[in-house]
Amino acid sequence: MSAIDEAAREFRRLPGIGPRTAIRLVYHLLRSPPGQARQLAGSIIEMIERVRSCDVCGNFAESAICTICADSRRDRAVVCVVESPFDVRSIDRTGRFPGLFHVLGGVLSPLDGIGPDELRIALLIERVRTSNGELREVILATNSSVEGEATAVYLEQTIRPLGPRVTRLARGLPVGSDLAYVNGSTLAEALSGRREM
Amino acid sequence: MSAIDEAAREFRRLPGIGPRTAIRLVYHLLRSPPGQARQLAGSIIEMIERVRSCDVCGNFAESAICTICADSRRDRAVVCVVESPFDVRSIDRTGRFPGLFHVLGGVLSPLDGIGPDELRIALLIERVRTSNGELREVILATNSSVEGEATAVYLEQTIRPLGPRVTRLARGLPVGSDLAYVNGSTLAEALSGRREM
């Protein structure tokens, strides 16, 4: 296989990159100054060598503790539980959540052999237990999929007895959405969760 | 800047990759086995180290002569002139062109300071001259942009006096197109270039 096809094959393994896009990217790199391709390759190596899991929350980190856990201005009374580091980023970038995170590393999925021991659930329970009541609210922000909901129900039953409030992200109409295009279950959730204006 | 943001910035320099896609790619690599990221980085380095320009046609090659120029089954009587190596690939993959290629490396664009000397035009003229009449047709396959057309006109005037037929790719309706969505100039070209059925 030629070096060009080899590189295109590696690009094609990335999500959302089909054969045509892969070739376009590869040809772009070949036409650019060689420094650009070297910088891309170097930054990928540098990243996988430097990035690890935060010992506390499981988010991506470049030292033992991630920047969020290490930030003394964050509110340690609220922990938001998410499936992946990408969700941490999405929620953090809203600028509306002052608390900490806990990354599960997936969702319960018995058919795929993923039970509580395969996720970072024991570490979450330990965080709640060792907080001595400082941790007052656990927000369950798993996805709204069947597995995400089942995981939230399991966590709610496990954590509530330990003391903290357990909440779930609101379901309802996406901002800017048109009623005509919203599916029935979302509309039903929006109705049952309606709020006083 | 964090190693993650650094890698995302490098991905963002690729065509068609915006900030959100860049972050998605980077997080995907971090979640995958480290071997995958290393292979991607390695294949990029390998590629830019191995790929060079074909001495004859200017296509990407992994030795002095590209695989197309080195293929003795190709018809040496016809040369298709294109702007970039990517165009070579597109035309070659149709499987309908048995001849050779010549890559200009761009198009004439006086405003950007790109004249005949900045393109591989002298090499094309030399190819025609040294073929001793073996080269019977030069197909001009520059893009249908203003610069592409101007370049084709310039090449036609330069090459025709040397002997070979000079042709241009047909303009007309794209296959599978709907007349209602085709622009007026394309329709006009399709009319003036109509053929007996």
XYZ file of C-alpha atoms in Angstrom:
394
model
C 0.000 0.000 0.000
C 1.337 3.458 -0.869
C 2.212 5.923 1.888
C -0.637 8.157 0.692
C -3.210 5.348 0.893
C -1.823 4.308 4.274
C -2.273 7.821 5.700
C -5.744 8.076 4.148
C -6.682 4.765 5.783
C -5.647 6.094 9.198
C -7.674 9.296 8.712
C -10.662 7.191 7.679
C -10.688 5.539 11.108
C -11.680 8.877 12.647
C -15.402 9.529 13.206
C -17.213 11.347 10.400
C -14.304 10.991 7.946
C -15.193 8.956 4.863
C -12.903 7.841 2.039
C -13.249 11.067 0.032
C -12.630 13.360 2.987
C -9.636 11.254 4.059
C -8.031 11.643 0.640
C -8.782 15.351 0.604
C -7.072 15.798 3.994
C -4.044 13.765 2.917
C -3.627 15.706 -0.336
C -4.016 18.934 1.585
C -1.168 17.943 3.908
C 1.022 16.986 0.937
C 0.443 20.389 -0.680
C 1.083 22.318 2.560
C 4.535 23.192 3.894
C 5.950 19.983 5.468
C 6.062 21.769 8.829
C 2.275 21.682 9.025
C 2.038 17.897 8.683
C 4.874 17.450 11.174
C 3.150 19.746 13.662
C -0.100 17.821 13.326
C 1.662 14.480 13.851
C 3.753 15.892 16.695
C 0.753 17.383 18.485
C -1.056 14.021 18.342
C 1.926 12.187 19.873
C 2.451 14.935 22.456
C -1.215 14.755 23.406
C -1.442 11.014 23.911
C 1.797 11.078 25.879
C 0.726 13.903 28.175
C -2.990 13.299 28.676
C -4.108 10.873 31.410
C -7.185 10.388 33.617
C -7.777 12.716 36.561
C -7.361 10.665 39.757
C -10.453 12.313 41.258
C -13.054 12.724 38.534
C -11.809 10.678 35.558
C -11.742 13.690 33.215
C -8.772 14.081 30.843
C -5.883 15.706 32.714
C -2.267 16.607 32.094
C -1.252 15.967 35.703
C -2.636 13.741 38.501
C -5.592 16.103 39.055
C -7.461 17.838 36.202
C -7.724 21.620 35.975
C -11.358 21.588 37.116
C -10.754 19.485 40.250
C -7.658 21.567 41.017
C -9.545 24.880 40.747
C -10.200 26.097 44.300
C -12.967 28.445 43.098
C -15.213 25.538 42.039
C -18.171 24.691 44.277
C -17.336 21.382 45.960
C -20.942 20.867 47.134
C -22.219 19.837 43.673
C -20.961 17.019 41.463
C -22.268 16.473 37.953
C -22.053 12.840 36.798
C -21.421 12.368 33.057
C -20.594 9.511 30.719
C -17.433 10.879 29.092
C -14.778 13.613 29.264
C -16.400 15.156 26.189
C -19.567 15.761 28.255
C -17.445 17.496 30.918
C -16.195 19.854 28.255
C -19.691 20.519 26.862
C -21.184 21.312 30.265
C -18.190 23.304 31.457
C -18.251 25.473 28.365
C -21.805 26.624 29.103
C -20.212 28.630 31.927
C -23.350 27.878 33.996
C -22.071 25.047 36.156
C -19.767 26.064 39.018
C -19.360 22.579 40.562
C -17.201 19.515 39.975
C -17.606 16.512 37.682
C -17.461 12.755 37.840
C -16.860 10.770 34.642
C -18.391 7.280 34.603
C -16.524 6.140 31.501
C -19.692 4.801 29.874
C -23.164 3.586 30.867
C -24.569 0.367 32.275
C -25.156 -2.036 29.413
C -25.593 -5.635 30.595
C -25.790 -6.970 27.031
C -22.291 -5.578 26.373
C -21.046 -6.927 29.699
C -20.830 -3.462 31.252
C -22.011 -3.527 34.852
C -21.313 -1.153 37.771
C -17.793 -2.583 38.227
C -16.837 -1.597 34.677
C -17.704 2.063 35.360
C -16.239 4.544 37.857
C -19.233 4.058 40.180
C -17.389 2.773 43.274
C -15.158 5.884 43.068
C -18.258 8.096 42.945
C -19.722 6.422 46.033
C -16.397 6.870 47.800
C -16.360 10.558 46.850
C -19.824 11.010 48.364
C -18.925 9.031 51.507
C -15.587 10.761 52.178
C -17.019 14.249 51.654
C -18.557 14.150 55.167
C -21.715 15.870 54.014
C -19.854 18.618 52.099
C -21.181 17.106 48.871
C -24.831 18.130 48.927
C -26.058 17.488 45.374
C -25.316 14.930 42.678
C -26.614 15.905 39.224
C -27.101 12.919 36.927
C -26.218 14.059 33.404
C -26.027 10.751 31.561
C -27.457 10.803 28.045
C -31.160 10.500 27.414
C -30.730 7.020 25.847
C -32.234 3.826 27.299
C -28.882 2.907 28.886
C -28.297 6.479 30.063
C -31.700 6.510 31.808
C -31.157 3.076 33.360
C -27.761 4.187 34.648
C -29.330 7.309 36.157
C -31.987 5.228 37.930
C -29.322 2.867 39.315
C -27.180 5.785 40.536
C -30.159 7.520 42.094
C -30.978 4.410 44.149
C -27.327 3.985 45.144
C -26.539 7.590 46.062
C -29.712 8.975 47.637
C -29.370 6.761 50.770
C -25.921 8.294 51.319
C -27.396 11.764 51.908
C -27.010 14.133 48.924
C -29.847 15.444 46.796
C -29.932 13.559 43.505
C -31.141 15.535 40.465
C -31.395 14.910 36.738
C -30.924 17.375 33.860
C -34.236 18.847 32.668
C -35.857 17.309 29.624
C -37.869 19.575 27.316
C -37.758 21.613 24.131
C -34.307 22.418 22.774
C -33.746 26.186 22.666
C -34.732 27.580 19.261
C -36.703 24.467 18.329
C -39.934 24.422 16.352
C -42.804 22.457 17.912
C -43.582 20.908 14.533
C -40.212 19.176 14.456
C -39.931 18.023 18.071
C -40.715 14.348 18.692
C -43.656 13.253 20.846
C -41.681 12.017 23.862
C -39.773 15.303 24.094
C -43.055 17.215 23.871
C -44.562 14.995 26.610
C -41.516 15.643 28.841
C -41.772 19.383 28.148
C -45.451 19.321 29.157
C -45.019 17.340 32.352
C -42.013 19.457 33.341
C -43.698 22.820 32.594
C -42.818 25.719 34.871
C -44.562 28.834 36.182
C -43.555 31.914 34.131
C -2.130 25.909 25.848
C -3.064 22.350 26.836
C -1.906 19.410 24.737
C -5.557 18.725 23.852
C -6.155 22.294 22.641
C -2.852 22.213 20.769
C -3.822 19.041 18.880
C -7.310 20.443 18.199
C -5.724 23.600 16.780
C -3.628 21.525 14.372
C -6.682 19.520 13.215
C -8.552 22.797 12.696
C -5.986 23.836 10.089
C -7.227 21.022 7.822
C -9.887 21.911 5.218
C -13.501 21.378 6.284
C -12.602 20.826 9.955
C -14.124 23.424 12.265
C -13.564 23.855 16.006
C -16.263 21.347 17.037
C -15.097 18.639 14.639
C -11.480 19.187 15.698
C -12.364 18.628 19.349
C -14.450 15.578 18.473
C -11.524 14.035 16.568
C -9.098 14.763 19.389
C -11.387 13.273 22.053
C -11.934 10.263 19.826
C -8.171 9.680 19.627
C -7.839 10.045 23.406
C -10.547 7.433 23.970
C -9.096 4.988 21.417
C -6.215 2.620 22.120
C -2.993 4.717 22.021
C -1.788 2.617 19.093
C -4.384 4.221 16.832
C -3.194 7.781 17.496
C 0.428 6.694 17.068
C -0.394 5.006 13.767
C -2.148 8.125 12.489
C 0.797 10.340 13.479
C 3.298 7.837 12.105
C 1.511 7.477 8.776
C 1.503 11.282 8.338
C 5.265 11.511 8.971
C 5.951 8.472 6.769
C 3.880 10.012 3.992
C 5.536 13.431 3.942
C 8.946 11.776 4.091
C 8.272 9.369 1.234
C 6.106 11.363 -1.146
C 7.799 13.646 -3.696
C 6.983 15.065 -7.142
C 7.227 12.835 -10.211
C 10.150 14.095 -12.334
C 8.075 13.688 -15.493
C 4.514 14.743 -14.738
C 4.606 16.439 -11.321
C 2.114 14.003 -9.769
C 2.798 12.740 -6.241
C 5.252 9.844 -6.391
C 7.165 7.616 -4.018
C 10.153 7.341 -6.339
C 11.615 9.538 -9.102
C 8.823 8.541 -11.510
C 5.166 8.128 -10.431
C 3.305 4.831 -10.906
C 1.325 6.237 -13.841
C 4.353 7.483 -15.805
C 6.174 4.213 -14.998
C 3.281 2.059 -16.273
C 4.284 0.770 -19.715
C 0.649 -0.057 -20.571
C -0.367 3.631 -20.560
C -0.926 5.341 -23.889
C 1.967 7.763 -24.380
C 0.212 9.552 -27.264
C -2.192 11.452 -24.991
C -1.349 13.748 -22.092
C -4.022 15.227 -19.836
C -3.007 18.563 -18.286
C -4.437 19.229 -14.803
C -3.964 21.764 -12.051
C -3.136 19.439 -9.146
C -2.240 15.841 -8.190
C -5.747 15.516 -6.767
C -7.146 16.021 -10.288
C -4.844 13.230 -11.547
C -6.401 10.929 -8.992
C -9.977 11.962 -9.859
C -9.499 11.425 -13.594
C -7.467 8.236 -13.191
C -10.141 6.698 -10.959
C -12.769 7.052 -13.676
C -10.857 4.217 -15.406
C -11.679 5.915 -18.740
C -8.402 7.651 -19.436
C -5.558 5.420 -20.658
C -2.966 8.192 -21.221
C -0.473 10.152 -19.135
C -0.816 13.324 -17.074
C 0.922 16.623 -16.608
C 0.397 18.575 -13.387
C 0.695 22.367 -13.724
C 0.799 23.015 -9.983
C -1.849 25.750 -10.218
C -3.303 28.135 -12.774
C -2.214 31.436 -14.270
C -3.234 34.224 -11.922
C -1.422 37.497 -12.653
C -2.983 39.246 -9.635
C -1.388 36.631 -7.361
C 1.903 36.891 -9.234
C 1.497 33.472 -10.853
C 2.671 33.586 -14.451
C 3.803 30.771 -16.804
C 7.184 30.544 -15.036
C 5.522 29.695 -11.716
C 3.768 26.688 -13.261
C 5.195 23.519 -14.849
C 4.499 24.891 -18.336
C 8.084 24.888 -19.697
C 8.306 21.203 -18.722
C 5.076 20.497 -20.611
C 6.416 22.219 -23.747
C 9.634 20.210 -23.411
C 7.597 16.994 -23.114
C 5.754 17.828 -26.329
C 8.951 18.813 -28.161
C 11.030 15.815 -27.110
C 8.261 13.312 -27.924
C 9.160 13.581 -31.665
C 5.519 13.482 -32.674
C 4.669 10.497 -30.429
C 2.548 12.827 -28.323
C -0.499 13.392 -30.530
C -3.084 14.935 -28.183
C -2.974 17.279 -25.192
C -6.228 17.373 -23.221
C -6.626 20.572 -21.201
C -8.423 19.638 -17.973
C -7.948 22.772 -15.892
C -10.949 23.771 -13.822
C -13.842 25.665 -15.296
C -12.977 28.823 -13.305
C -11.942 32.137 -14.878
C -8.252 31.362 -14.204
C -8.671 27.754 -15.355
C -10.162 28.896 -18.671
C -7.509 31.573 -19.168
C -4.789 29.010 -18.511
C -6.363 26.647 -21.056
C -6.457 29.400 -23.685
C -2.796 30.246 -23.010
C -1.763 26.589 -23.249
C -3.761 26.052 -26.424
C -1.927 28.935 -28.111
C 1.419 27.660 -26.870
C 1.014 23.978 -27.687
C -0.971 23.850 -30.932
C 1.932 25.301 -33.016
C 4.098 22.424 -31.747
C 1.933 19.837 -33.497
C -0.406 17.897 -31.177
C -4.186 18.165 -31.178
C -5.292 20.321 -28.255
C -8.671 19.428 -26.696
C -10.665 20.603 -23.675
C -12.932 18.537 -21.390
C -16.581 18.720 -22.452
C -18.834 21.162 -20.639
C -22.491 20.208 -20.188
C -25.041 18.762 -17.790
C -23.624 16.795 -14.851
C -24.827 13.170 -14.962
C -28.023 12.768 -12.928
C -28.694 16.505 -12.844
C -32.110 18.128 -13.036
C -32.487 20.872 -15.670
C -34.318 23.033 -13.127
C -31.220 23.227 -10.940
C -28.535 23.687 -13.573
C -27.222 27.243 -14.035
C -27.711 29.163 -17.267
C -24.095 29.087 -18.460
C -23.931 25.301 -18.034
C -27.195 24.938 -19.947
C -25.852 27.194 -22.711
C -22.675 25.070 -22.938
C -24.767 21.899 -23.031
C -26.840 23.315 -25.899
C -23.908 24.513 -27.995
C -22.072 21.232 -27.395
C -25.098 18.983 -28.187
C -24.354 15.695 -29.925
C -26.163 13.417 -32.418
C -27.841 10.507 -30.586
